[in-house]
């Protein structure tokens, strides 16, 4: 950022904010090109229609304090933040106040050359960081549902960090596993099956507090956390694609309740197939309820987790991005190349980070990764993750988010595999390309891809819908040879 540009921003942010009109004029004083392109209807609706009238002065005061926090940039960030580029393993630790200052500047859209989000732009391979889309309104100049929850969460975060300055640190680790170090999925015959627990109750961020918690990420980290989508769009036929790009599904919700994660969008380039992003020490500020169109902010959260010797809250989150399969290409996930891709991606997230906050390798807390908005088959994704944890030699806790039947099915399949002593190299050798090679039934040697292909041909394609689940089919094939 040039000194002249910063002088303009500093002059603007030094002004009083007594109304949303003042905020608008500040924002466009150094973003003049976007005066007629951006709208702030969502923020205006939130301020005038959603929050109580008595709380409106408090909202404006908070915006003023965010501006003051943004002005601390030269003191808190004396040197440029290094970019965490694709293909380059890197570690970056920031103080919580440095992150708060960077997010305050994102709130006021001050970062140079970050408004152009086209693919061929200078930062086209980085996520958007400015908050302008979160402030925008829908076609009726309103905001609703998830957007309201996001604004509640963001303003609550800034209220907290401007009232009581946090003193901890957060570490970000871009983990790159060279292709030559990825498992050879065809030779896992002697790899034992890892331990696995299955829970239909609880949430990753709550019951997984002593584990490495999986963020069902987008390759542009944070996904649609700074976007918005209307309730009517959510329930329309384009729900999945909208939710994936603008909504409030697992990753976006996590970034709202732990807002310090949002800063990754400033410096983390899109993830490649052999990369993951570990985020260690992010404080949780909010509670929530619901999901997607029902996502709601549910009040403050007091994070009481201990800190490690580096001053980081002992929360370790790892982002791994699954492949999104369009509705008309869902069958592609059973193809050999996609199975390998997802196995490799899960493995990249499950190998222990060099900057972990845990004294010994903890369990992996995961769930229906790549399902929902990304149209993944949850049974297939569960098997993929089970195999990847075996390769990474980590135990797994799988959360089914209230789906008791799926929990029973997965638990039953896993127990069968263990009971039949399909030890390591078996279930696992397993779901991979050479999947479950001798799994439960050691006399049987096959490939996961073959089973899935046969399942597709024998069951799915012959009927309007499958008569048995993938779990049932795998069990039957193994048991009956």
Coordinates of C-alpha atoms in Angstrom, one line a residue:
X1 CA 0.0 0.0 0.0
X2 CA 1.4 3.4 -1.0
X3 CA 1.9 6.1 1.6
X4 CA -0.5 8.3 -0.3
X5 CA -3.2 5.7 -0.4
X6 CA -2.8 5.1 3.3
X7 CA -3.0 8.8 4.0
X8 CA -6.4 8.9 2.2
X9 CA -7.6 5.9 4.2
X10 CA -6.3 7.3 7.5
X11 CA -8.0 10.6 6.9
X12 CA -11.3 8.8 6.1
X13 CA -11.2 6.4 9.0
X14 CA -10.5 9.2 11.4
X15 CA -14.0 10.7 10.8
X16 CA -16.9 10.2 13.1
X17 CA -19.5 7.6 12.2
X18 CA -22.8 8.9 13.3
X19 CA -24.9 7.2 10.6
X20 CA -24.7 4.6 8.0
X21 CA -24.4 7.4 5.5
X22 CA -21.2 8.4 7.2
X23 CA -19.9 4.8 6.9
X24 CA -20.9 4.7 3.2
X25 CA -19.0 8.0 2.5
X26 CA -15.9 6.7 4.3
X27 CA -16.0 3.4 2.4
X28 CA -16.3 5.0 -1.0
X29 CA -13.8 7.8 -0.4
X30 CA -11.0 5.4 -1.2
X31 CA -13.1 3.0 -3.3
X32 CA -14.7 5.5 -5.6
X33 CA -14.7 3.1 -8.6
X34 CA -17.1 0.9 -6.8
X35 CA -19.5 3.6 -5.6
X36 CA -22.2 2.6 -8.2
X37 CA -21.2 -1.1 -8.1
X38 CA -21.5 -2.0 -4.4
X39 CA -24.6 -1.8 -2.4
X40 CA -25.0 -1.6 1.3
X41 CA -28.7 -2.5 1.4
X42 CA -28.2 -5.6 3.6
X43 CA -26.2 -3.7 6.2
X44 CA -28.8 -0.9 6.2
X45 CA -31.7 -3.4 6.6
X46 CA -29.8 -5.1 9.4
X47 CA -29.2 -1.8 11.2
X48 CA -32.7 -0.4 10.7
X49 CA -34.9 -3.5 10.8
X50 CA -33.2 -6.3 12.6
X51 CA -31.5 -4.9 15.7
X52 CA -33.4 -3.2 18.3
X53 CA -33.7 0.6 18.0
X54 CA -32.0 1.0 21.3
X55 CA -29.0 -0.9 20.0
X56 CA -28.4 1.2 16.9
X57 CA -26.2 3.8 18.6
X58 CA -24.1 0.9 20.0
X59 CA -23.8 -0.5 16.4
X60 CA -22.4 2.8 15.2
X61 CA -20.1 3.1 18.2
X62 CA -18.8 -0.4 17.3
X63 CA -18.2 0.7 13.7
X64 CA -16.2 3.6 15.0
X65 CA -14.1 1.4 17.2
X66 CA -13.5 -0.9 14.2
X67 CA -12.2 2.1 12.3
X68 CA -9.8 3.0 15.1
X69 CA -8.6 -0.6 15.2
X70 CA -8.0 -0.5 11.5
X71 CA -5.9 2.7 12.0
X72 CA -3.4 0.7 14.1
X73 CA -2.2 -1.1 11.0
X74 CA 1.2 0.6 10.8
X75 CA 2.0 -0.2 14.5
X76 CA 0.6 -3.7 14.6
X77 CA 1.7 -4.8 11.1
X78 CA 5.0 -3.0 10.5
X79 CA 5.9 -5.4 7.7
X80 CA 3.9 -6.9 4.8
X81 CA 2.1 -10.1 5.6
X82 CA 3.8 -12.9 3.6
X83 CA 1.5 -14.7 1.1
X84 CA 1.1 -18.5 1.7
X85 CA 1.4 -19.5 -2.0
X86 CA 0.3 -22.7 -3.6
X87 CA 3.0 -25.5 -3.6
X88 CA 5.1 -23.8 -0.9
X89 CA 5.0 -25.2 2.6
X90 CA 4.7 -22.2 5.0
X91 CA 4.0 -21.3 8.6
X92 CA 2.7 -17.9 9.8
X93 CA 1.9 -16.9 13.4
X94 CA 0.0 -13.7 14.1
X95 CA -1.1 -12.2 17.4
X96 CA -4.8 -12.0 18.0
X97 CA -4.6 -8.2 17.8
X98 CA -2.8 -8.3 14.5
X99 CA -5.6 -10.5 13.2
X100 CA -8.2 -8.1 14.6
X101 CA -6.5 -5.2 12.9
X102 CA -6.3 -7.0 9.6
X103 CA -10.0 -7.9 9.8
X104 CA -10.9 -4.3 10.7
X105 CA -9.2 -3.3 7.5
X106 CA -11.1 -6.0 5.6
X107 CA -14.3 -4.6 7.2
X108 CA -13.5 -1.2 5.7
X109 CA -12.3 -2.7 2.4
X110 CA -8.9 -1.0 2.5
X111 CA -6.6 -3.6 1.0
X112 CA -5.1 -2.5 -2.3
X113 CA -5.9 -4.6 -5.5
X114 CA -8.3 -6.9 -3.6
X115 CA -11.6 -5.6 -5.0
X116 CA -11.0 -7.3 -8.4
X117 CA -11.9 -10.9 -7.8
X118 CA -11.8 -12.0 -11.5
X119 CA -9.7 -15.2 -12.1
X120 CA -7.1 -13.3 -14.2
X121 CA -6.7 -10.5 -11.6
X122 CA -3.5 -10.1 -9.6
X123 CA -5.1 -11.9 -6.6
X124 CA -7.6 -14.0 -8.6
X125 CA -6.3 -17.2 -7.1
X126 CA -6.9 -15.9 -3.6
X127 CA -10.2 -15.7 -1.8
X128 CA -12.0 -12.4 -1.5
X129 CA -11.2 -10.6 1.8
X130 CA -13.3 -7.4 1.7
X131 CA -16.6 -7.4 3.5
X132 CA -18.5 -5.5 0.8
X133 CA -20.5 -8.6 -0.4
X134 CA -21.6 -9.3 3.2
X135 CA -23.0 -5.8 3.4
X136 CA -25.0 -6.1 0.2
X137 CA -28.8 -6.7 0.1
X138 CA -30.9 -9.2 -1.8
X139 CA -33.1 -8.2 -4.7
X140 CA -35.6 -6.8 -2.2
X141 CA -32.8 -4.7 -0.6
X142 CA -33.1 -6.8 2.5
X143 CA -31.0 -9.3 4.4
X144 CA -32.3 -12.4 6.1
X145 CA -31.4 -15.7 7.6
X146 CA -27.7 -16.6 7.3
X147 CA -26.7 -13.1 6.5
X148 CA -28.2 -11.8 9.7
X149 CA -26.4 -14.5 11.6
X150 CA -23.1 -13.6 10.0
X151 CA -23.5 -9.9 10.7
X152 CA -24.4 -10.7 14.3
X153 CA -21.3 -12.8 14.7
X154 CA -19.0 -10.3 13.0
X155 CA -20.2 -7.3 15.1
X156 CA -20.0 -9.4 18.3
X157 CA -16.4 -10.3 17.5
X158 CA -15.4 -6.7 17.0
X159 CA -17.3 -5.6 20.2
X160 CA -15.3 -8.2 22.2
X161 CA -11.8 -7.5 20.8
X162 CA -12.2 -3.7 21.0
X163 CA -13.5 -3.9 24.6
X164 CA -10.9 -6.4 25.8
X165 CA -7.8 -6.8 23.7
X166 CA -6.9 -10.5 23.3
X167 CA -3.3 -11.5 24.1
X168 CA -2.9 -14.8 22.3
X169 CA -1.5 -16.0 19.0
X170 CA -2.8 -18.0 16.1
X171 CA -0.7 -20.2 13.8
X172 CA -1.4 -21.0 10.2
X173 CA 0.4 -23.9 8.4
X174 CA 0.1 -24.6 4.7
X175 CA 1.0 -28.3 4.6
X176 CA 2.2 -29.5 1.2
X177 CA 2.7 -33.3 0.8
X178 CA 4.9 -33.9 -2.2
X179 CA 3.5 -36.4 -4.6
X180 CA 6.3 -38.8 -3.9
X181 CA 5.3 -38.9 -0.3
X182 CA 1.7 -39.6 -0.8
X183 CA 0.7 -43.2 0.0
X184 CA 0.8 -45.8 -2.7
X185 CA -2.8 -46.8 -2.1
X186 CA -2.2 -50.2 -3.8
X187 CA 0.2 -51.5 -1.2
X188 CA -1.5 -50.8 2.1
X189 CA -2.0 -54.5 2.7
X190 CA -0.1 -54.4 6.1
X191 CA -1.6 -51.2 7.3
X192 CA -3.9 -51.8 10.3
X193 CA -7.3 -50.3 10.5
X194 CA -7.3 -47.3 12.8
X195 CA -9.6 -46.9 15.8
X196 CA -12.9 -45.3 15.0
X197 CA -15.7 -43.9 17.1
X198 CA -19.1 -42.9 15.6
X199 CA -21.4 -40.4 17.2
X200 CA -24.8 -39.2 16.0
X201 CA -24.9 -36.7 18.8
X202 CA -22.7 -33.7 19.3
X203 CA -20.7 -31.4 17.1
X204 CA -17.2 -31.3 15.9
X205 CA -16.5 -27.9 17.5
X206 CA -17.9 -29.0 20.9
X207 CA -17.3 -32.7 21.5
X208 CA -14.2 -32.6 19.3
X209 CA -12.4 -30.1 21.5
X210 CA -9.5 -32.3 22.3
X211 CA -9.2 -33.5 18.7
X212 CA -8.0 -32.1 15.4
X213 CA -11.2 -30.7 13.9
X214 CA -11.9 -31.0 10.2
X215 CA -13.0 -28.0 8.3
X216 CA -15.0 -29.1 5.3
X217 CA -13.2 -26.5 3.3
X218 CA -13.5 -24.9 -0.1
X219 CA -10.2 -24.7 -2.1
X220 CA -10.7 -20.9 -1.7
X221 CA -10.5 -21.1 2.1
X222 CA -13.6 -19.9 3.9
X223 CA -15.9 -20.5 1.0
X224 CA -18.8 -18.2 1.1
X225 CA -18.3 -16.8 4.6
X226 CA -18.3 -13.2 3.3
X227 CA -21.1 -13.7 0.8
X228 CA -24.9 -14.0 1.4
X229 CA -27.8 -15.8 -0.1
X230 CA -31.6 -15.4 0.5
X231 CA -33.8 -17.9 2.2
X232 CA -35.8 -18.3 -1.0
X233 CA -32.7 -19.1 -3.0
X234 CA -31.7 -21.8 -0.4
X235 CA -35.0 -23.7 -0.9
X236 CA -34.9 -23.4 -4.7
X237 CA -33.5 -26.0 -7.0
X238 CA -30.1 -24.3 -7.1
X239 CA -29.6 -24.6 -3.4
X240 CA -26.5 -26.7 -3.4
X241 CA -24.4 -24.6 -5.8
X242 CA -25.5 -21.4 -4.0
X243 CA -24.8 -22.8 -0.6
X244 CA -21.4 -23.9 -1.6
X245 CA -20.4 -20.4 -2.9
X246 CA -22.3 -18.0 -0.8
X247 CA -24.1 -19.7 2.1
X248 CA -23.7 -20.9 5.6
X249 CA -22.7 -24.5 5.6
X250 CA -20.1 -26.2 7.8
X251 CA -17.0 -24.1 6.8
X252 CA -18.8 -20.8 6.7
X253 CA -20.4 -21.4 10.1
X254 CA -17.1 -22.3 11.6
X255 CA -15.5 -19.1 10.3
X256 CA -18.3 -17.0 11.8
X257 CA -18.1 -18.5 15.3
X258 CA -14.2 -18.4 15.1
X259 CA -13.8 -15.2 13.1
X260 CA -10.0 -15.1 13.3
X261 CA -10.1 -17.8 10.7
X262 CA -11.4 -15.3 8.1
X263 CA -8.0 -13.6 8.0
X264 CA -6.7 -16.6 6.0
X265 CA -8.5 -15.3 3.0
X266 CA -6.0 -12.4 2.9
X267 CA -2.9 -14.5 2.4
X268 CA -3.8 -18.2 1.6
X269 CA -3.8 -19.0 -2.1
X270 CA -6.3 -21.6 -3.2
X271 CA -5.4 -25.1 -2.1
X272 CA -4.0 -27.7 -4.5
X273 CA -4.9 -31.4 -4.4
X274 CA -1.9 -32.3 -2.2
X275 CA -2.4 -29.5 0.4
X276 CA -4.2 -28.7 3.6
X277 CA -4.4 -25.8 5.9
X278 CA -3.9 -26.1 9.7
X279 CA -5.3 -23.3 11.8
X280 CA -4.2 -23.4 15.4
X281 CA -5.3 -21.1 18.3
X282 CA -8.4 -19.4 16.8
X283 CA -10.7 -18.3 19.6
X284 CA -14.4 -19.1 19.5
X285 CA -16.6 -16.0 20.2
X286 CA -20.1 -17.2 19.3
X287 CA -22.7 -19.9 19.6
X288 CA -25.1 -20.8 16.9
X289 CA -28.0 -23.1 15.9
X290 CA -29.2 -24.4 12.6
X291 CA -27.5 -25.0 9.3
X292 CA -27.7 -23.3 5.8
X293 CA -31.0 -21.5 5.6
X294 CA -31.7 -22.1 9.3
X295 CA -28.3 -20.8 10.5
X296 CA -28.8 -18.4 13.4
X297 CA -26.5 -16.6 15.8
X298 CA -27.2 -17.9 19.3
X299 CA -25.3 -15.5 21.5
X300 CA -21.8 -15.1 22.9
X301 CA -19.5 -18.0 23.6
X302 CA -16.8 -17.8 26.3
X303 CA -13.9 -19.9 25.1
X304 CA -12.4 -21.5 28.2
X305 CA -10.0 -23.8 26.5
X306 CA -6.4 -23.6 27.8
X307 CA -3.5 -22.2 25.9
X308 CA -0.3 -23.9 24.9
X309 CA 3.2 -22.6 25.7
X310 CA 3.0 -20.4 22.6
X311 CA -0.1 -18.6 23.8
X312 CA -2.4 -20.4 21.4
X313 CA -5.8 -21.6 22.4
X314 CA -5.7 -25.4 22.1
X315 CA -8.0 -25.6 19.2
X316 CA -6.6 -27.2 16.0
X317 CA -8.6 -27.0 12.8
X318 CA -7.6 -28.4 9.5
X319 CA -9.1 -27.4 6.2
X320 CA -9.4 -30.0 3.4
X321 CA -11.4 -29.3 0.3
X322 CA -13.4 -32.1 -1.3
X323 CA -14.3 -32.2 -5.0
X324 CA -17.7 -30.6 -5.7
X325 CA -19.8 -32.8 -8.0
X326 CA -22.5 -31.0 -10.0
X327 CA -25.9 -32.7 -9.7
X328 CA -25.5 -34.1 -13.3
X329 CA -22.0 -35.5 -12.6
X330 CA -22.5 -37.2 -9.2
X331 CA -21.5 -40.6 -10.6
X332 CA -18.0 -39.2 -11.3
X333 CA -17.1 -39.6 -7.6
X334 CA -16.9 -43.3 -8.1
X335 CA -14.2 -43.0 -10.7
X336 CA -10.7 -44.2 -9.9
X337 CA -9.1 -40.8 -10.4
X338 CA -11.5 -39.0 -8.0
X339 CA -11.2 -41.8 -5.4
X340 CA -7.4 -41.3 -5.4
X341 CA -7.8 -37.5 -5.3
X342 CA -10.1 -37.6 -2.2
X343 CA -7.9 -40.2 -0.5
X344 CA -4.8 -38.0 -1.1
X345 CA -6.6 -34.9 0.1
X346 CA -7.9 -36.5 3.3
X347 CA -4.4 -37.9 4.0
X348 CA -2.9 -34.4 3.6
X349 CA -5.2 -33.2 6.3
X350 CA -4.7 -36.1 8.6
X351 CA -0.9 -36.3 8.8
X352 CA 0.2 -34.3 11.9
X353 CA 1.0 -30.7 11.4
X354 CA 4.5 -29.6 12.4
X355 CA 3.0 -26.8 14.5
X356 CA 0.4 -28.8 16.3
X357 CA -0.8 -27.6 19.8
X358 CA -1.2 -31.2 21.0
X359 CA 1.5 -33.0 22.9
X360 CA 0.7 -36.3 21.2
X361 CA -1.3 -37.0 18.0
X362 CA -5.0 -36.7 18.9
X363 CA -8.0 -38.2 17.2
X364 CA -9.4 -36.7 14.0
X365 CA -12.9 -35.3 14.4
X366 CA -14.7 -35.4 11.1
X367 CA -18.1 -36.1 9.5
X368 CA -19.8 -36.0 6.2
X369 CA -17.0 -34.2 4.4
X370 CA -17.7 -33.2 0.9
X371 CA -21.4 -34.2 1.1
X372 CA -24.3 -31.8 1.3
X373 CA -23.6 -28.9 -0.9
X374 CA -20.8 -30.8 -2.7
X375 CA -23.0 -33.8 -3.5
X376 CA -20.7 -36.4 -2.1
X377 CA -21.9 -39.9 -1.2
X378 CA -21.6 -39.9 2.6
X379 CA -21.0 -43.7 2.8
X380 CA -18.2 -43.5 0.2
X381 CA -16.7 -40.4 2.0
X382 CA -16.8 -42.2 5.3
X383 CA -14.8 -45.2 3.9
X384 CA -12.3 -42.8 2.2
X385 CA -11.7 -41.0 5.5
X386 CA -11.4 -44.3 7.3
X387 CA -8.7 -45.5 4.9
X388 CA -6.8 -42.1 5.0
X389 CA -6.6 -42.2 8.8
X390 CA -5.1 -45.6 8.6
X391 CA -2.5 -44.4 6.2
X392 CA -1.8 -41.4 8.5
X393 CA -1.9 -43.7 11.6
X394 CA -4.5 -41.6 13.3
X395 CA -7.7 -42.6 15.1
X396 CA -11.0 -41.2 13.9
X397 CA -14.2 -39.9 15.5
X398 CA -17.0 -39.6 13.0
X399 CA -19.9 -37.2 13.7
X400 CA -23.1 -37.9 11.7
X401 CA -24.9 -34.7 12.9
X402 CA -28.0 -36.3 14.3
X403 CA -28.3 -39.1 11.7
X404 CA -28.7 -42.0 14.0
X405 CA -29.3 -44.6 11.2
X406 CA -26.2 -43.6 9.3
X407 CA -24.2 -43.8 12.6
X408 CA -25.6 -47.3 13.3
X409 CA -24.7 -48.4 9.7
X410 CA -21.2 -47.0 9.8
X411 CA -20.6 -48.4 13.3
X412 CA -21.9 -51.8 12.2
X413 CA -19.7 -52.0 9.2
X414 CA -16.6 -50.9 11.1
X415 CA -17.3 -53.4 13.9
X416 CA -17.7 -56.2 11.3
X417 CA -14.4 -55.3 9.7
X418 CA -12.7 -55.4 13.1
X419 CA -14.5 -58.6 14.2
X420 CA -13.4 -60.4 11.1
X421 CA -9.9 -59.3 11.8
X422 CA -9.5 -57.4 8.8
X423 CA -6.9 -55.6 10.5
X424 CA -4.9 -53.3 8.8
X425 CA -4.4 -54.3 5.7
X426 CA -7.5 -55.0 5.0
X427 CA -10.2 -52.8 5.2
X428 CA -7.8 -50.9 4.2
X429 CA -5.9 -52.0 2.1
X430 CA -8.9 -51.0 1.5
X431 CA -10.8 -48.4 0.3
X432 CA -8.6 -47.0 -2.0
X433 CA -7.9 -48.0 -5.4
X434 CA -7.3 -51.4 -4.2
X435 CA -9.7 -51.1 -1.6
X436 CA -10.5 -53.3 1.1
X437 CA -8.2 -55.8 -0.3
X438 CA -9.1 -58.8 1.7
X439 CA -11.0 -56.7 4.0
X440 CA -13.3 -58.4 6.3
X441 CA -13.0 -61.6 4.4
X442 CA -9.3 -62.1 3.9
X443 CA -9.9 -64.7 1.3
X444 CA -11.5 -62.0 -0.9
X445 CA -9.2 -59.7 -2.8
X446 CA -10.8 -56.8 -4.7
X447 CA -10.6 -53.1 -5.3
X448 CA -12.9 -50.5 -3.9
X449 CA -13.3 -48.9 -7.2
X450 CA -14.4 -52.3 -8.6
X451 CA -17.0 -52.6 -5.9
X452 CA -18.3 -49.2 -6.4
X453 CA -18.5 -49.7 -10.1
X454 CA -20.3 -53.0 -9.6
X455 CA -22.6 -51.4 -7.0
X456 CA -23.3 -48.7 -9.5
X457 CA -24.0 -51.2 -12.3
X458 CA -25.7 -53.9 -10.3
X459 CA -27.9 -51.8 -8.1
X460 CA -28.2 -48.1 -8.9
X461 CA -28.5 -48.2 -12.7
X462 CA -31.0 -51.1 -12.8
X463 CA -33.5 -49.3 -10.7
X464 CA -34.9 -45.8 -10.0
X465 CA -32.9 -45.9 -6.8
X466 CA -30.7 -48.4 -5.0
X467 CA -32.3 -51.3 -3.1
X468 CA -29.3 -51.5 -0.7
X469 CA -26.8 -49.1 0.6
X470 CA -23.1 -49.1 -0.4
X471 CA -22.3 -50.3 3.1
X472 CA -24.7 -53.3 2.6
X473 CA -23.2 -54.0 -0.8
X474 CA -19.6 -54.0 0.4
X475 CA -20.5 -56.2 3.4
X476 CA -22.3 -58.7 1.2
X477 CA -19.6 -58.9 -1.4
X478 CA -17.0 -59.5 1.3
X479 CA -19.0 -62.0 3.2
X480 CA -20.1 -64.0 0.2
X481 CA -16.8 -63.8 -1.6

